[in-house]
mmCIF file of C-alpha atoms in Angstrom:
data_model
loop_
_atom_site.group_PDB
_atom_site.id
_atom_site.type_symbol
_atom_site.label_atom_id
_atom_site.label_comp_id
_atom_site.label_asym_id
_atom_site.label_seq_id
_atom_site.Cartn_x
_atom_site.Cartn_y
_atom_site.Cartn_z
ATOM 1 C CA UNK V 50 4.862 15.025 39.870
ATOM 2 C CA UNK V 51 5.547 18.894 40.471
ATOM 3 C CA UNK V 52 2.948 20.469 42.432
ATOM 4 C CA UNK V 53 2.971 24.076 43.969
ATOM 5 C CA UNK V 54 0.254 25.672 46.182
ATOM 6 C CA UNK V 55 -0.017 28.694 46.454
ATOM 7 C CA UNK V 56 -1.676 30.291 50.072
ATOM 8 C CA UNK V 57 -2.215 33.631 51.634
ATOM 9 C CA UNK V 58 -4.292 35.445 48.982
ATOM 10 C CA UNK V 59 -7.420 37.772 49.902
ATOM 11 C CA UNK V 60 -8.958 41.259 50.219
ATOM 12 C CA UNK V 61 -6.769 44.021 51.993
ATOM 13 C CA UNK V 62 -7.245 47.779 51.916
ATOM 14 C CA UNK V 63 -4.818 50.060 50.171
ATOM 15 C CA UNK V 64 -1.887 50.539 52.275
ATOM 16 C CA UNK V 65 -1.801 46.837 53.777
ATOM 17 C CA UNK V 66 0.045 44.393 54.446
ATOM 18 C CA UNK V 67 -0.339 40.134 52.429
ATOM 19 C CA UNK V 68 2.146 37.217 52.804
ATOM 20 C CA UNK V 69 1.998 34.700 50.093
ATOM 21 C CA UNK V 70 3.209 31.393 50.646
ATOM 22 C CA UNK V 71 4.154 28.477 47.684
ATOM 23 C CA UNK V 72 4.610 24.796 48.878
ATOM 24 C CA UNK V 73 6.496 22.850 46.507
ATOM 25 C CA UNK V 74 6.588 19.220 46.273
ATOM 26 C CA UNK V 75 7.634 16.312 43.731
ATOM 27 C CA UNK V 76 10.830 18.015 43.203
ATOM 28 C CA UNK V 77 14.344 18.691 44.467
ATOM 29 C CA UNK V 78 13.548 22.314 45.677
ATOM 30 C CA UNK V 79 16.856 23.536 45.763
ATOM 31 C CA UNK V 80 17.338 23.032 42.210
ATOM 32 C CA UNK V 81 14.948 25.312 41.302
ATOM 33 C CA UNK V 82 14.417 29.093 41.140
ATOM 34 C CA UNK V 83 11.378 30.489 42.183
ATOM 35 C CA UNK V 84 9.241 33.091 40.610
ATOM 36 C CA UNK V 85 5.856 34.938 41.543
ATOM 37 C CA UNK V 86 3.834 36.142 38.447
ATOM 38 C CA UNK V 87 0.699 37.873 38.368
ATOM 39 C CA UNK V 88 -2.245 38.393 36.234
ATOM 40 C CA UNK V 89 -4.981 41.136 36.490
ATOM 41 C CA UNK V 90 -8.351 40.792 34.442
ATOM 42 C CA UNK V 91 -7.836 41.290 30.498
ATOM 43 C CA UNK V 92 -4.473 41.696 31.304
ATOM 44 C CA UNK V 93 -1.202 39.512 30.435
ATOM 45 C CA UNK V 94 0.874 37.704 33.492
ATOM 46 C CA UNK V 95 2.989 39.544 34.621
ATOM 47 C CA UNK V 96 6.429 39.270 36.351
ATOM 48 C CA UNK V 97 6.826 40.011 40.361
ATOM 49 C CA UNK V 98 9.718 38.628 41.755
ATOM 50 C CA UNK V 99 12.623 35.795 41.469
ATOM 51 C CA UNK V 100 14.834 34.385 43.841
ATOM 52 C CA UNK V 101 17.438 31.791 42.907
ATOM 53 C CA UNK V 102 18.128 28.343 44.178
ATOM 54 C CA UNK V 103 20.229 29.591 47.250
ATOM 55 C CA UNK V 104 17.795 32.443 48.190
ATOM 56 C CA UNK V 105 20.242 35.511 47.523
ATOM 57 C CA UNK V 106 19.930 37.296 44.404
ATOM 58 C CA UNK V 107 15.959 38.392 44.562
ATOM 59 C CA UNK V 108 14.756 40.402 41.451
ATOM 60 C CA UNK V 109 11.583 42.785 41.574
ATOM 61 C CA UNK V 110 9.557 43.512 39.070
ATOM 62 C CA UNK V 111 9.698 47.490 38.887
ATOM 63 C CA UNK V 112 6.055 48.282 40.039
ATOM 64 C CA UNK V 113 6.491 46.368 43.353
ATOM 65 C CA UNK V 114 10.278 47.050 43.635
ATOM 66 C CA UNK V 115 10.392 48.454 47.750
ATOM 67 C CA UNK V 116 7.289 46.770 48.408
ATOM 68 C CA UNK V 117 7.235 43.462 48.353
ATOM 69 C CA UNK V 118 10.001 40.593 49.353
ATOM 70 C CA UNK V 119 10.335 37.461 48.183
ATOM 71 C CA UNK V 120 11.763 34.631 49.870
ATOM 72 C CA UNK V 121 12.397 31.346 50.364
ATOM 73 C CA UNK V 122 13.442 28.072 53.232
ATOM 74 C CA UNK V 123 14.893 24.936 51.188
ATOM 75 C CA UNK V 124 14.389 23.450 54.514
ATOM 76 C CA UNK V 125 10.275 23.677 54.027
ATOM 77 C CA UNK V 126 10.336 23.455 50.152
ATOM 78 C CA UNK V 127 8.152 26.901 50.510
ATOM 79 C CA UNK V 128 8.758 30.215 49.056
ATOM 80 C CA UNK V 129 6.886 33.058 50.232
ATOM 81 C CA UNK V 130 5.830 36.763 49.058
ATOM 82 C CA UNK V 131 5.192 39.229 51.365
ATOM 83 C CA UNK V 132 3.390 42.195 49.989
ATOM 84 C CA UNK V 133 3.679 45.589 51.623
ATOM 85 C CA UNK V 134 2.205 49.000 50.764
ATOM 86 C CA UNK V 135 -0.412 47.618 48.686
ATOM 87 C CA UNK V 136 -2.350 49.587 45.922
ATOM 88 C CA UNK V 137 -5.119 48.721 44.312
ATOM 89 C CA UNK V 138 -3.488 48.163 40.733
ATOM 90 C CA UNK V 139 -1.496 45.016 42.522
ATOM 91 C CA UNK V 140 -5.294 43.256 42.354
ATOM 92 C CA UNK V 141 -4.685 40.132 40.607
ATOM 93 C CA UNK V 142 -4.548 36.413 40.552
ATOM 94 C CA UNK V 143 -0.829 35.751 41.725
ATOM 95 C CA UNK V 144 0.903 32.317 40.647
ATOM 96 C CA UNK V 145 3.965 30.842 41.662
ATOM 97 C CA UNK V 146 6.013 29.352 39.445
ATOM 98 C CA UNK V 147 9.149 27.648 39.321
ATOM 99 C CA UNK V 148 11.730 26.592 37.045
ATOM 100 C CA UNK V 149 15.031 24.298 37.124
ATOM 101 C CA UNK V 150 18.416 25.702 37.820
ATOM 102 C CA UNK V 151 17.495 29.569 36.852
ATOM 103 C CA UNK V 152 14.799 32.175 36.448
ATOM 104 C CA UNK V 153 12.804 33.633 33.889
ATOM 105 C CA UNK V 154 11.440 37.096 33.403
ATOM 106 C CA UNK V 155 9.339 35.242 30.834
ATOM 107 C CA UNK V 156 5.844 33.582 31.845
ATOM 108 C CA UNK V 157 5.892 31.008 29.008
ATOM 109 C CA UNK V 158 9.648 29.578 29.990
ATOM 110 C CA UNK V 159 8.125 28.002 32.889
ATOM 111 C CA UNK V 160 6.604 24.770 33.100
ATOM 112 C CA UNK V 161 5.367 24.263 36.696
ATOM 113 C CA UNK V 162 3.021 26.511 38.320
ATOM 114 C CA UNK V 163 0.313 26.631 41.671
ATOM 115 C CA UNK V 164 -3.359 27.002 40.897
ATOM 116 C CA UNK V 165 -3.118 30.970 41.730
ATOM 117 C CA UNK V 166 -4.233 32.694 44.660
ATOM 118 C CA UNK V 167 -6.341 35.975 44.651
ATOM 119 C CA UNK V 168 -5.425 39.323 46.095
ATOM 120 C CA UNK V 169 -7.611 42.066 45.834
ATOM 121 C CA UNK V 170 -6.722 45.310 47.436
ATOM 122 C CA UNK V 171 -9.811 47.980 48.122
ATOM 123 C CA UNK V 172 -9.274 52.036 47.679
#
């Protein structure tokens, strides 16, 4: 079956620097976009970032857009999110998530995601 885990999460001080990784197995990676959401206390998930099955065409969420980078190597099956200039309102539980052929601004179009990794970034 389709599992993703997600690595990398933890506590960082405002201005920092995080790198969030997403192994993906039980599934013919290159087939499939990949998407980081996130999700901060009483709030709904929230889109990050996409990039397609080839790795071009990356999309940012607008409140990370110049900060963070998503990426990916179909020779690892791993997708990775590195997080720069961090603020405090990016504390959240961050997910992978992937789904087949193309992406989804949409949380509830995808069917696959990691167990969530926390990032919590101190003022």
């Amino acid at each position: 079956q389709v599992q993703l885990v997600e690595s990398g999460g933890g506590l960082v001080q405002a201005g920092g620097s995080l790198r969030l990784s997403c192994a993906a197995s039980g599934l013919a990676f290159s087939d499939y976009a990949m998407t980081w959401f996130r999700q901060a206390p009483g709030k709904e998930r929230e889109f990050v970032a996409s990039i397609s099955r080839s790795g071009g065409s990356p999309y940012y969420g607008d409140s990370v857009k110049g900060r963070f980078t998503i990426a990916r190597d179909n020779t690892k099956n791993t997708a990775s999110l590195q997080m720069n200039s961090l603020k405090p309102e990016d504390t959240a539980v961050y997910y992978c998530a992937t789904r087949h052929l193309w992406a989804s601004l949409v949380a509830r179009d995808y069917n696959y995601w990691g167990q969530g990794t926390q990032v919590t970034v101190s003022s």
